[in-house]
One Martini backbone bead per residue (centre of mass of N, CA, C, O) as a GRO file, in nm:
protein
  251
    1MET     BB    1  -2.323  -3.125  -0.714
    2ARG     BB    2  -2.164  -3.361  -0.845
    3GLU     BB    3  -2.350  -3.400  -1.099
    4GLU     BB    4  -2.290  -3.084  -1.185
    5ASN     BB    5  -1.986  -3.023  -1.143
    6PHE     BB    6  -1.927  -2.889  -0.869
    7LYS     BB    7  -1.634  -2.696  -0.735
    8VAL     BB    8  -1.776  -2.717  -0.444
    9TYR     BB    9  -1.706  -2.782  -0.096
   10LEU     BB   10  -1.861  -2.919   0.187
   11ILE     BB   11  -1.713  -2.887   0.514
   12GLY     BB   12  -1.685  -3.050   0.825
   13LEU     BB   13  -1.547  -2.885   1.095
   14ASP     BB   14  -1.324  -2.901   1.367
   15LYS     BB   15  -1.411  -2.620   1.580
   16GLU     BB   16  -1.335  -2.369   1.788
   17ILE     BB   17  -1.522  -2.129   1.971
   18ALA     BB   18  -1.634  -1.867   2.106
   19ASP     BB   19  -1.849  -1.776   2.362
   20CYS     BB   20  -1.983  -1.533   2.179
   21HIS     BB   21  -2.048  -1.782   1.997
   22THR     BB   22  -2.232  -1.954   1.738
   23LEU     BB   23  -2.391  -2.228   1.566
   24ILE     BB   24  -2.566  -2.190   1.250
   25ASN     BB   25  -2.803  -2.287   1.039
   26LEU     BB   26  -3.034  -2.250   0.779
   27GLN     BB   27  -3.276  -2.337   0.996
   28GLY     BB   28  -3.181  -2.209   1.295
   29LYS     BB   29  -2.984  -2.384   1.439
   30LEU     BB   30  -2.828  -2.410   1.737
   31ASN     BB   31  -2.541  -2.538   1.854
   32CYS     BB   32  -2.346  -2.653   1.673
   33LYS     BB   33  -2.059  -2.865   1.618
   34PHE     BB   34  -1.992  -2.766   1.327
   35VAL     BB   35  -1.808  -2.625   1.056
   36VAL     BB   36  -1.858  -2.460   0.762
   37GLY     BB   37  -1.676  -2.525   0.462
   38TYR     BB   38  -1.525  -2.373   0.164
   39TYR     BB   39  -1.411  -2.571  -0.115
   40PHE     BB   40  -1.211  -2.691  -0.412
   41GLY     BB   41  -1.179  -2.957  -0.232
   42ASP     BB   42  -1.162  -3.291  -0.063
   43LYS     BB   43  -0.876  -3.189   0.030
   44PRO     BB   44  -0.631  -3.094   0.225
   45GLN     BB   45  -0.407  -2.803   0.173
   46ARG     BB   46  -0.340  -2.789   0.481
   47PRO     BB   47  -0.192  -2.891   0.772
   48ASN     BB   48  -0.413  -2.758   0.978
   49LEU     BB   49  -0.662  -2.945   0.841
   50LYS     BB   50  -0.621  -3.252   0.894
   51GLU     BB   51  -0.743  -3.281   1.190
   52ARG     BB   52  -1.036  -3.143   1.095
   53TRP     BB   53  -1.081  -3.349   0.885
   54PRO     BB   54  -1.253  -3.571   0.730
   55GLN     BB   55  -1.203  -3.914   0.644
   56SER     BB   56  -1.485  -3.908   0.488
   57SER     BB   57  -1.778  -3.865   0.317
   58GLU     BB   58  -1.961  -3.987   0.537
   59GLU     BB   59  -1.858  -3.812   0.771
   60ASN     BB   60  -1.929  -3.541   0.637
   61LEU     BB   61  -2.239  -3.581   0.629
   62LYS     BB   62  -2.272  -3.600   0.938
   63ARG     BB   63  -2.159  -3.319   0.999
   64LEU     BB   64  -2.357  -3.146   0.819
   65ALA     BB   65  -2.610  -3.210   1.004
   66ASP     BB   66  -2.418  -3.046   1.247
   67ALA     BB   67  -2.381  -2.762   1.085
   68GLY     BB   68  -2.232  -2.424   1.078
   69ILE     BB   69  -2.224  -2.079   1.137
   70PRO     BB   70  -2.101  -1.812   1.273
   71LEU     BB   71  -2.251  -1.634   1.564
   72ASP     BB   72  -2.342  -1.371   1.736
   73ARG     BB   73  -2.491  -1.362   2.065
   74GLN     BB   74  -2.498  -1.082   2.223
   75ILE     BB   75  -2.303  -1.164   2.471
   76PRO     BB   76  -2.129  -1.073   2.723
   77LYS     BB   77  -1.781  -1.078   2.844
   78CYS     BB   78  -1.592  -1.098   3.116
   79VAL     BB   79  -1.250  -0.996   3.181
   80ASN     BB   80  -1.239  -1.055   3.497
   81CYS     BB   81  -1.415  -1.351   3.538
   82GLY     BB   82  -1.533  -1.498   3.259
   83GLN     BB   83  -1.829  -1.429   3.240
   84MET     BB   84  -2.151  -1.430   3.137
   85GLY     BB   85  -2.369  -1.120   3.102
   86HIS     BB   86  -2.118  -0.921   3.157
   87GLY     BB   87  -1.916  -0.669   3.236
   88SER     BB   88  -1.651  -0.528   3.403
   89ARG     BB   89  -1.815  -0.290   3.536
   90ALA     BB   90  -2.046  -0.513   3.649
   91CYS     BB   91  -1.862  -0.663   3.833
   92PRO     BB   92  -1.872  -0.823   4.154
   93ASP     BB   93  -1.590  -0.870   4.154
   94GLU     BB   94  -1.278  -0.839   4.210
   95ARG     BB   95  -1.028  -0.673   4.086
   96SER     BB   96  -0.797  -0.767   3.872
   97VAL     BB   97  -0.454  -0.804   3.833
   98VAL     BB   98  -0.261  -0.659   3.576
   99GLU     BB   99   0.026  -0.731   3.421
  100LYS     BB  100   0.263  -0.504   3.318
  101VAL     BB  101   0.478  -0.412   3.076
  102GLU     BB  102   0.782  -0.276   3.114
  103VAL     BB  103   0.950  -0.013   2.990
  104LYS     BB  104   1.277   0.003   2.824
  105CYS     BB  105   1.555   0.188   2.776
  106VAL     BB  106   1.835   0.160   2.546
  107ASN     BB  107   1.991   0.430   2.622
  108CYS     BB  108   1.953   0.465   2.969
  109ASN     BB  109   1.796   0.223   3.126
  110GLY     BB  110   1.523   0.322   3.167
  111MET     BB  111   1.201   0.348   3.297
  112GLY     BB  112   0.888   0.423   3.108
  113HIS     BB  113   1.052   0.436   2.828
  114ARG     BB  114   1.165   0.508   2.518
  115ALA     BB  115   1.411   0.598   2.302
  116ARG     BB  116   1.233   0.810   2.142
  117ASP     BB  117   1.168   0.957   2.447
  118CYS     BB  118   1.446   1.034   2.518
  119THR     BB  119   1.639   1.297   2.692
  120GLU     BB  120   1.894   1.180   2.642
  121LYS     BB  121   2.181   1.122   2.511
  122ARG     BB  122   2.290   0.970   2.248
  123ILE     BB  123   2.418   0.641   2.207
  124ASP     BB  124   2.690   0.512   2.047
  125LYS     BB  125   2.758   0.175   1.993
  126PHE     BB  126   3.023   0.240   1.779
  127SER     BB  127   3.188   0.390   1.965
  128CYS     BB  128   3.410   0.497   2.172
  129ARG     BB  129   3.447   0.395   2.515
  130ASN     BB  130   3.643   0.635   2.603
  131CYS     BB  131   3.561   0.917   2.421
  132GLY     BB  132   3.296   0.885   2.208
  133GLU     BB  133   3.411   0.858   1.934
  134GLU     BB  134   3.437   0.817   1.603
  135GLY     BB  135   3.637   0.565   1.403
  136HIS     BB  136   3.695   0.400   1.675
  137ILE     BB  137   3.835   0.213   1.924
  138SER     BB  138   3.956   0.179   2.241
  139LYS     BB  139   4.238   0.034   2.163
  140GLU     BB  140   4.291   0.296   1.947
  141CYS     BB  141   4.310   0.506   2.154
  142ASP     BB  142   4.502   0.824   2.222
  143LYS     BB  143   4.368   0.865   2.485
  144PRO     BB  144   4.318   0.878   2.793
  145ARG     BB  145   4.204   0.692   3.037
  146ASN     BB  146   3.856   0.650   3.118
  147LEU     BB  147   3.716   0.537   3.411
  148ASP     BB  148   3.409   0.602   3.354
  149THR     BB  149   3.415   0.374   3.099
  150VAL     BB  150   3.479   0.138   3.263
  151THR     BB  151   3.421  -0.216   3.252
  152CYS     BB  152   3.295  -0.448   3.472
  153ARG     BB  153   3.279  -0.816   3.442
  154ASN     BB  154   3.196  -0.900   3.747
  155CYS     BB  155   2.961  -0.674   3.867
  156GLU     BB  156   2.757  -0.700   3.666
  157GLU     BB  157   2.444  -0.658   3.554
  158ALA     BB  158   2.154  -0.681   3.418
  159PHE     BB  159   2.176  -0.487   3.113
  160PHE     BB  160   2.424  -0.377   3.288
  161ALA     BB  161   2.713  -0.187   3.388
  162VAL     BB  162   2.982  -0.138   3.590
  163VAL     BB  163   3.163   0.154   3.639
  164GLY     BB  164   3.528   0.255   3.714
  165HIS     BB  165   3.653  -0.046   3.678
  166TYR     BB  166   3.822  -0.326   3.689
  167SER     BB  167   3.816  -0.662   3.744
  168ARG     BB  168   4.099  -0.669   3.897
  169ASP     BB  169   3.972  -0.423   4.103
  170CYS     BB  170   3.757  -0.581   4.229
  171THR     BB  171   3.584  -0.623   4.548
  172LYS     BB  172   3.437  -0.852   4.450
  173LYS     BB  173   3.349  -1.155   4.404
  174LYS     BB  174   3.406  -1.389   4.188
  175ASP     BB  175   3.225  -1.477   3.893
  176TRP     BB  176   3.230  -1.802   3.767
  177THR     BB  177   2.984  -1.801   3.562
  178LYS     BB  178   3.164  -1.606   3.348
  179VAL     BB  179   3.369  -1.836   3.317
  180GLN     BB  180   3.573  -1.975   3.056
  181CYS     BB  181   3.706  -2.255   2.946
  182ASN     BB  182   3.984  -2.320   2.719
  183ASN     BB  183   3.938  -2.640   2.703
  184CYS     BB  184   3.602  -2.718   2.739
  185LYS     BB  185   3.401  -2.453   2.732
  186GLU     BB  186   3.313  -2.423   3.016
  187MET     BB  187   3.150  -2.308   3.291
  188GLY     BB  188   3.321  -2.213   3.618
  189HIS     BB  189   3.622  -2.243   3.497
  190THR     BB  190   3.955  -2.329   3.444
  191VAL     BB  191   4.225  -2.491   3.331
  192ARG     BB  192   4.354  -2.550   3.613
  193ARG     BB  193   4.044  -2.668   3.705
  194CYS     BB  194   4.020  -2.884   3.499
  195PRO     BB  195   3.901  -3.222   3.477
  196LYS     BB  196   4.010  -3.231   3.199
  197PRO     BB  197   4.209  -3.295   2.959
  198VAL     BB  198   4.470  -3.147   2.807
  199GLU     BB  199   4.440  -3.018   2.478
  200GLY     BB  200   4.637  -2.934   2.240
  201GLU     BB  201   4.719  -2.598   2.268
  202ASN     BB  202   4.684  -2.621   2.596
  203ALA     BB  203   4.944  -2.812   2.604
  204GLY     BB  204   5.241  -2.661   2.748
  205ASP     BB  205   5.263  -2.361   2.596
  206GLY     BB  206   5.082  -2.117   2.732
  207PHE     BB  207   4.859  -2.008   2.504
  208GLY     BB  208   4.569  -2.146   2.515
  209ASP     BB  209   4.550  -2.016   2.835
  210TYR     BB  210   4.690  -1.732   2.847
  211GLY     BB  211   4.939  -1.828   3.043
  212PHE     BB  212   4.789  -2.021   3.299
  213GLY     BB  213   4.904  -2.296   3.296
  214ASN     BB  214   5.224  -2.419   3.246
  215ASN     BB  215   5.278  -2.091   3.167
  216PRO     BB  216   5.253  -1.815   3.383
  217GLY     BB  217   5.449  -1.580   3.257
  218TYR     BB  218   5.261  -1.561   2.997
  219ASP     BB  219   5.087  -1.412   2.731
  220ASP     BB  220   4.904  -1.342   2.425
  221MET     BB  221   5.000  -1.023   2.434
  222GLY     BB  222   5.332  -1.018   2.489
  223GLY     BB  223   5.331  -1.020   2.806
  224SER     BB  224   5.390  -1.006   3.134
  225ARG     BB  225   5.315  -1.138   3.445
  226LYS     BB  226   5.254  -1.073   3.747
  227ASP     BB  227   5.266  -1.202   4.064
  228ASP     BB  228   4.966  -1.077   4.132
  229GLY     BB  229   4.798  -1.121   3.840
  230ALA     BB  230   4.841  -0.898   3.658
  231PHE     BB  231   4.793  -0.714   3.380
  232PRO     BB  232   4.883  -0.569   3.117
  233GLU     BB  233   4.880  -0.313   2.937
  234GLY     BB  234   4.590  -0.343   2.712
  235THR     BB  235   4.420  -0.542   2.846
  236PRO     BB  236   4.130  -0.665   2.844
  237SER     BB  237   3.907  -0.684   3.110
  238TRP     BB  238   3.735  -0.943   3.014
  239MET     BB  239   3.999  -1.147   3.034
  240ASN     BB  240   4.004  -1.139   3.357
  241ALA     BB  241   4.010  -1.464   3.500
  242GLY     BB  242   4.226  -1.660   3.519
  243ASP     BB  243   4.365  -1.964   3.487
  244GLY     BB  244   4.244  -2.014   3.195
  245GLY     BB  245   4.020  -1.781   3.149
  246THR     BB  246   3.711  -1.639   3.019
  247THR     BB  247   3.534  -1.355   3.034
  248VAL     BB  248   3.204  -1.330   2.954
  249PRO     BB  249   3.033  -1.119   2.791
  250THR     BB  250   2.689  -0.975   2.768
  251TRP     BB  251   2.676  -0.838   2.469
   0.00000   0.00000   0.00000
């Protein structure tokens, strides 16, 4: 082939094949070790071929002596026990339990169906969380606060939140894993409890830690904080971490 300037190269590749297949050469020999590949060059053109490619032409000739093409053995393989010779219906072993991925609806958070099949009213993710109308967000809403839509950032569970009260009114113990320190940006504590030195804008001015560091009387929202630690009206509930921390929302 090389003397005739033939531009096709036969390469013996090291490749694993499925149990239901075998490698057979042109002489009918079964169970060959290498796979014959047809290429327009003697060098690998793709990165995933470099490890399977022979190192030299001499090694390639040795591989071609025991190389073939894949052929279906026509022997079934059981998907239950993994053995050859029978299908899963005829398997003598006990049926294995296959864990199925349960589908969750992103519209109603229900299980067992997708959003396209959901019978509940579609929820607009970009509408006002207070009144449900489009065109504005909840902090710009001129309607009275609807407590049914208030999201507590303290007792929320994975993938959905508990509604009906603010985090400052939550009866459950504060989850400090959701609180981020405004000084070191680590989770689990606030500025007042931060073991690292207070640096930059967080040091002494009372604004970098939302007013809970060295100046606990005011916050960055422009209002004063009550002695009981409550936030002024209009403060987003997810900010209520206290002592210079920000409760990180999960959305």
